[in-house]
């Protein structure tokens, strides 16, 4: 699909979105596999409904969102990075928690997603949007106290997923947290295991990697995390991984 969203990029003022000197390409997997979910204007019109996102997550959206947010200390002067936009109120909820001197930076590679997020947010100088690729972030080492990856990794081919994780670790300061929420291999006793296997196989071809492997398997050799804690919920269908850098 051609990136018809380019026109959308021009529609939001330059001072509300920063771009590196060369705009990143829309990755091939997004264009080929996920155009219907994130790139087509009808996708935003269809999916920007919290009840629908909640339905896709079997009623767990707020639970998963709040579980990620509970890991944040957004008070004081914390600097937080959200890698990739999310349908629903994920970013607004982070914004609600920001202390006066805290900052939230949000990165996405798709202009249409950034425009959609901008329209959902109140004017707030503490929240900045950037058009960047998660596998090649334009931030300095250790810039952030916490970095969030919410349901991004299962959408990425392995090489991109590895690069995204390496970049998330790089831009998070030593002692800071990388907070990941995503799919996980459910227990055999979970009846949704069999439904989701089919759904993910037909719609999300890279998601099976998160069923077959631990997220830790995709981490770079360096830096070694100070700690890694994994919890699962909803019969093991979802996981939260907290990496302390
Ligand atoms: C976070 S994931 C899925 C989140 C969740 N399913 C939801 O409700 O939106 C979707 C976002 O990731 C973005 N994305 C995918 N690959 C990316 C990449 N390499 N760099 C930056 N953003 C990316 C897409 O443009 C899309 O906005």
Tab-separated table of C-alpha atoms and ligand atoms in Angstrom:
chain	number	residue	atom	x	y	z
A	1	UNK	CA	0.000	0.000	0.000
A	2	UNK	CA	1.270	3.489	-0.690
A	3	UNK	CA	1.524	5.678	2.366
A	4	UNK	CA	-1.481	7.887	1.779
A	5	UNK	CA	-0.944	9.150	5.309
A	6	UNK	CA	1.853	11.428	4.031
A	7	UNK	CA	-0.773	14.067	3.456
A	8	UNK	CA	-1.807	13.692	7.062
A	9	UNK	CA	1.756	14.395	8.151
A	10	UNK	CA	1.580	17.777	6.515
A	11	UNK	CA	-1.629	18.475	8.369
A	12	UNK	CA	-0.154	18.682	11.808
A	13	UNK	CA	1.984	21.653	12.733
A	14	UNK	CA	5.738	21.124	12.670
A	15	UNK	CA	6.145	22.365	16.227
A	16	UNK	CA	3.965	19.580	17.605
A	17	UNK	CA	5.914	16.700	16.088
A	18	UNK	CA	9.657	16.427	15.779
A	19	UNK	CA	11.283	14.482	12.997
A	20	UNK	CA	14.862	13.397	12.514
A	21	UNK	CA	16.548	14.957	9.505
A	22	UNK	CA	15.347	12.148	7.226
A	23	UNK	CA	11.870	10.753	7.846
A	24	UNK	CA	11.949	6.999	8.409
A	25	UNK	CA	10.418	4.723	5.802
A	26	UNK	CA	7.232	2.938	6.766
A	27	UNK	CA	8.578	-0.590	7.428
A	28	UNK	CA	7.567	-3.234	4.889
A	29	UNK	CA	5.832	-5.399	7.525
A	30	UNK	CA	3.559	-2.489	8.460
A	31	UNK	CA	2.683	-1.833	4.833
A	32	UNK	CA	2.148	-5.481	3.958
A	33	UNK	CA	0.706	-7.013	7.129
A	34	UNK	CA	-0.758	-4.200	9.206
A	35	UNK	CA	-1.898	-1.554	6.698
A	36	UNK	CA	-5.519	-2.322	7.562
A	37	UNK	CA	-4.907	-1.809	11.277
A	38	UNK	CA	-2.658	1.246	11.408
A	39	UNK	CA	-1.998	2.927	8.063
A	40	UNK	CA	-5.304	3.195	6.208
A	41	UNK	CA	-7.473	6.184	7.238
A	42	UNK	CA	-10.404	3.786	7.723
A	43	UNK	CA	-8.263	1.840	10.193
A	44	UNK	CA	-8.061	4.809	12.516
A	45	UNK	CA	-11.771	5.487	12.082
A	46	UNK	CA	-12.598	1.856	12.890
A	47	UNK	CA	-10.171	0.996	15.675
A	48	UNK	CA	-10.129	4.261	17.597
A	49	UNK	CA	-12.869	2.943	19.832
A	50	UNK	CA	-11.927	1.847	23.285
A	51	UNK	CA	-14.660	-0.808	23.454
A	52	UNK	CA	-13.266	-2.412	20.284
A	53	UNK	CA	-9.675	-2.445	21.545
A	54	UNK	CA	-11.057	-3.900	24.760
A	55	UNK	CA	-12.926	-6.574	22.824
A	56	UNK	CA	-9.769	-7.509	20.887
A	57	UNK	CA	-8.044	-7.950	24.251
A	58	UNK	CA	-10.935	-10.033	25.633
A	59	UNK	CA	-11.979	-7.282	28.046
A	60	UNK	CA	-8.475	-6.758	29.405
A	61	UNK	CA	-7.506	-3.364	27.957
A	62	UNK	CA	-7.837	-1.328	31.149
A	63	UNK	CA	-6.303	-4.076	33.246
A	64	UNK	CA	-3.252	-4.320	30.970
A	65	UNK	CA	-2.980	-0.557	30.543
A	66	UNK	CA	-3.143	0.037	34.303
A	67	UNK	CA	-0.680	-2.742	34.980
A	68	UNK	CA	1.854	-0.998	32.715
A	69	UNK	CA	1.091	2.416	34.183
A	70	UNK	CA	1.522	1.103	37.728
A	71	UNK	CA	5.203	0.581	36.931
A	72	UNK	CA	5.703	4.265	36.149
A	73	UNK	CA	6.882	6.883	38.551
A	74	UNK	CA	5.753	9.832	36.475
A	75	UNK	CA	6.140	12.255	39.328
A	76	UNK	CA	8.793	14.905	39.688
A	77	UNK	CA	11.120	15.217	36.742
A	78	UNK	CA	10.836	11.709	35.295
A	79	UNK	CA	11.345	11.353	31.564
A	80	UNK	CA	9.198	8.680	29.952
A	81	UNK	CA	9.273	7.222	26.454
A	82	UNK	CA	6.268	5.476	24.876
A	83	UNK	CA	7.401	3.543	21.835
A	84	UNK	CA	4.477	3.389	19.357
A	85	UNK	CA	1.025	4.898	19.611
A	86	UNK	CA	-1.849	2.909	21.059
A	87	UNK	CA	-5.564	3.120	20.257
A	88	UNK	CA	-7.648	4.181	23.264
A	89	UNK	CA	-6.521	6.361	26.150
A	90	UNK	CA	-3.124	4.845	26.972
A	91	UNK	CA	-1.131	8.043	26.338
A	92	UNK	CA	-3.709	10.322	27.953
A	93	UNK	CA	-3.509	8.203	31.119
A	94	UNK	CA	0.264	8.583	31.218
A	95	UNK	CA	-0.206	12.327	30.659
A	96	UNK	CA	-2.587	12.469	33.638
A	97	UNK	CA	0.174	11.120	35.855
A	98	UNK	CA	2.965	13.432	34.754
A	99	UNK	CA	4.515	15.595	37.443
A	100	UNK	CA	5.083	19.269	36.696
A	101	UNK	CA	8.621	18.772	35.435
A	102	UNK	CA	8.110	15.295	33.960
A	103	UNK	CA	8.164	14.725	30.193
A	104	UNK	CA	6.542	12.119	27.970
A	105	UNK	CA	7.961	11.470	24.507
A	106	UNK	CA	5.946	9.292	22.119
A	107	UNK	CA	7.444	7.749	19.015
A	108	UNK	CA	5.654	6.208	16.058
A	109	UNK	CA	6.724	5.581	12.494
A	110	UNK	CA	3.275	6.214	10.964
A	111	UNK	CA	2.244	9.857	10.430
A	112	UNK	CA	-1.437	8.946	10.547
A	113	UNK	CA	-0.990	7.445	14.011
A	114	UNK	CA	0.846	10.506	15.292
A	115	UNK	CA	-1.863	12.776	13.876
A	116	UNK	CA	-4.537	10.643	15.523
A	117	UNK	CA	-2.735	10.744	18.857
A	118	UNK	CA	-2.205	14.498	18.640
A	119	UNK	CA	-5.952	14.959	18.126
A	120	UNK	CA	-6.662	12.902	21.269
A	121	UNK	CA	-4.272	14.814	23.524
A	122	UNK	CA	-4.795	18.074	25.341
A	123	UNK	CA	-2.273	20.824	24.569
A	124	UNK	CA	0.517	19.978	26.998
A	125	UNK	CA	4.121	21.013	26.512
A	126	UNK	CA	5.199	18.015	28.599
A	127	UNK	CA	4.057	15.586	25.855
A	128	UNK	CA	6.045	15.495	22.630
A	129	UNK	CA	5.459	13.341	19.561
A	130	UNK	CA	8.218	12.145	17.250
A	131	UNK	CA	8.196	10.381	13.926
A	132	UNK	CA	10.853	7.736	14.386
A	133	UNK	CA	11.353	4.020	13.834
A	134	UNK	CA	11.535	2.003	17.040
A	135	UNK	CA	14.512	0.086	15.674
A	136	UNK	CA	16.524	3.280	15.192
A	137	UNK	CA	15.643	5.824	17.849
A	138	UNK	CA	17.037	9.345	17.695
A	139	UNK	CA	17.582	9.792	21.417
A	140	UNK	CA	20.817	9.763	23.370
A	141	UNK	CA	21.937	6.849	25.531
A	142	UNK	CA	20.193	6.864	28.915
A	143	UNK	CA	17.817	9.726	28.058
A	144	UNK	CA	14.789	8.115	29.757
A	145	UNK	CA	13.860	6.904	33.225
A	146	UNK	CA	11.253	4.532	31.797
A	147	UNK	CA	10.436	3.184	28.328
A	148	UNK	CA	7.094	1.561	27.480
A	149	UNK	CA	6.448	-1.036	24.775
A	150	UNK	CA	2.720	-1.851	24.767
A	151	UNK	CA	1.718	-4.611	22.334
A	152	UNK	CA	4.397	-3.643	19.815
A	153	UNK	CA	6.890	-6.520	19.864
A	154	UNK	CA	4.473	-9.217	18.637
A	155	UNK	CA	3.863	-7.176	15.489
A	156	UNK	CA	7.496	-6.991	14.513
A	157	UNK	CA	9.633	-9.470	12.577
A	158	UNK	CA	12.427	-10.887	14.708
A	159	UNK	CA	15.221	-8.631	13.440
A	160	UNK	CA	13.132	-5.508	14.042
A	161	UNK	CA	12.004	-6.791	17.453
A	162	UNK	CA	15.605	-7.366	18.491
A	163	UNK	CA	16.599	-3.880	17.307
A	164	UNK	CA	13.597	-2.310	19.091
A	165	UNK	CA	14.550	-3.973	22.364
A	166	UNK	CA	18.201	-2.982	21.969
A	167	UNK	CA	17.168	0.612	21.330
A	168	UNK	CA	14.745	0.638	24.272
A	169	UNK	CA	17.550	-0.528	26.547
A	170	UNK	CA	20.023	1.941	25.072
A	171	UNK	CA	17.860	5.015	25.623
A	172	UNK	CA	16.843	3.956	29.158
A	173	UNK	CA	19.224	5.058	31.909
A	174	UNK	CA	20.990	2.498	34.102
A	175	UNK	CA	18.566	1.736	36.938
A	176	UNK	CA	15.593	2.801	34.767
A	177	UNK	CA	12.860	0.439	33.567
A	178	UNK	CA	11.792	-0.964	30.226
A	179	UNK	CA	8.118	-1.909	30.649
A	180	UNK	CA	6.740	-4.415	28.151
A	181	UNK	CA	3.157	-5.697	27.876
A	182	UNK	CA	2.374	-8.168	25.106
A	183	UNK	CA	1.019	-11.576	24.122
A	184	UNK	CA	2.329	-14.737	25.767
A	185	UNK	CA	1.908	-18.467	25.332
A	186	UNK	CA	-1.309	-19.258	27.258
A	187	UNK	CA	-1.724	-22.278	29.463
A	188	UNK	CA	-3.057	-25.440	27.794
A	189	UNK	CA	-6.099	-25.196	30.065
A	190	UNK	CA	-6.953	-21.751	28.642
A	191	UNK	CA	-9.679	-22.321	26.002
A	192	UNK	CA	-8.670	-19.085	24.275
A	193	UNK	CA	-5.333	-20.683	23.490
A	194	UNK	CA	-6.864	-22.451	20.499
A	195	UNK	CA	-8.906	-19.466	19.311
A	196	UNK	CA	-5.963	-17.085	19.589
A	197	UNK	CA	-3.587	-19.482	17.871
A	198	UNK	CA	-5.784	-19.272	14.758
A	199	UNK	CA	-6.424	-15.537	15.023
A	200	UNK	CA	-2.767	-14.659	15.454
A	201	UNK	CA	-1.672	-17.106	12.772
A	202	UNK	CA	-3.929	-15.518	10.171
A	203	UNK	CA	-3.640	-11.858	11.190
A	204	UNK	CA	-0.388	-11.469	13.131
A	205	UNK	CA	2.277	-13.686	11.576
A	206	UNK	CA	5.118	-12.644	13.921
A	207	UNK	CA	3.146	-13.044	17.150
A	208	UNK	CA	3.884	-16.766	17.398
A	209	UNK	CA	7.493	-15.810	18.229
A	210	UNK	CA	6.264	-14.548	21.607
A	211	UNK	CA	4.500	-17.869	22.203
A	212	UNK	CA	7.558	-19.917	21.349
A	213	UNK	CA	10.181	-17.751	23.044
A	214	UNK	CA	10.765	-15.577	26.059
A	215	UNK	CA	11.171	-11.850	25.453
A	216	UNK	CA	14.550	-12.283	27.162
A	217	UNK	CA	15.596	-14.411	24.162
A	218	UNK	CA	15.477	-11.304	21.953
A	219	UNK	CA	17.573	-9.064	24.184
A	220	UNK	CA	21.044	-7.969	23.098
A	221	UNK	CA	24.068	-9.501	24.830
A	222	UNK	CA	25.037	-6.067	26.094
A	223	UNK	CA	23.939	-4.402	28.310
A	224	UNK	CA	22.989	-7.206	30.680
A	225	UNK	CA	19.817	-6.137	32.536
A	226	UNK	CA	20.194	-5.604	36.270
A	227	UNK	CA	16.899	-7.494	36.703
A	228	UNK	CA	14.102	-9.003	34.633
A	229	UNK	CA	10.712	-9.823	36.092
A	230	UNK	CA	7.922	-11.503	34.144
A	231	UNK	CA	4.316	-11.912	35.233
A	232	UNK	CA	1.412	-13.297	33.222
A	233	UNK	CA	-2.339	-12.899	33.442
A	234	UNK	CA	-5.614	-14.094	31.865
A	235	UNK	CA	-4.589	-17.727	31.773
A	236	UNK	CA	-1.131	-16.799	30.534
A	237	UNK	CA	-2.350	-15.074	27.342
A	238	UNK	CA	-0.684	-11.788	28.305
A	239	UNK	CA	2.665	-11.006	29.870
A	240	UNK	CA	4.262	-8.038	31.545
A	241	UNK	CA	8.048	-7.964	31.521
A	242	UNK	CA	9.899	-5.359	33.556
A	243	UNK	CA	13.536	-5.005	32.681
A	244	UNK	CA	15.607	-2.961	35.065
A	245	UNK	CA	18.414	-1.520	33.086
B	1	LIG	C1	1.794	-0.335	19.605
B	1	LIG	S1	1.352	-1.283	18.296
B	1	LIG	C2	-0.207	-1.960	18.799
B	1	LIG	C3	-0.921	-1.377	19.946
B	1	LIG	C4	-2.317	-1.800	20.202
B	1	LIG	N1	-2.684	-3.005	19.490
B	1	LIG	C5	-3.281	-0.687	19.948
B	1	LIG	O1	-4.330	-0.726	20.491
B	1	LIG	O2	-2.973	0.252	19.246
B	1	LIG	C6	0.777	-0.310	16.952
B	1	LIG	C7	1.613	0.905	16.613
B	1	LIG	O3	2.947	0.557	16.410
B	1	LIG	C8	3.478	1.367	15.384
B	1	LIG	N2	4.706	0.753	14.885
B	1	LIG	C9	4.861	-0.480	14.355
B	1	LIG	N3	6.138	-0.687	13.995
B	1	LIG	C10	6.826	0.425	14.356
B	1	LIG	C11	8.188	0.810	14.268
B	1	LIG	N4	9.109	-0.001	13.703
B	1	LIG	N5	8.541	2.008	14.743
B	1	LIG	C12	7.630	2.832	15.301
B	1	LIG	N6	6.316	2.532	15.402
B	1	LIG	C13	5.909	1.343	14.936
B	1	LIG	C14	2.333	1.421	14.375
B	1	LIG	O4	2.458	2.485	13.480
B	1	LIG	C15	1.132	1.556	15.314
B	1	LIG	O5	0.810	2.897	15.564
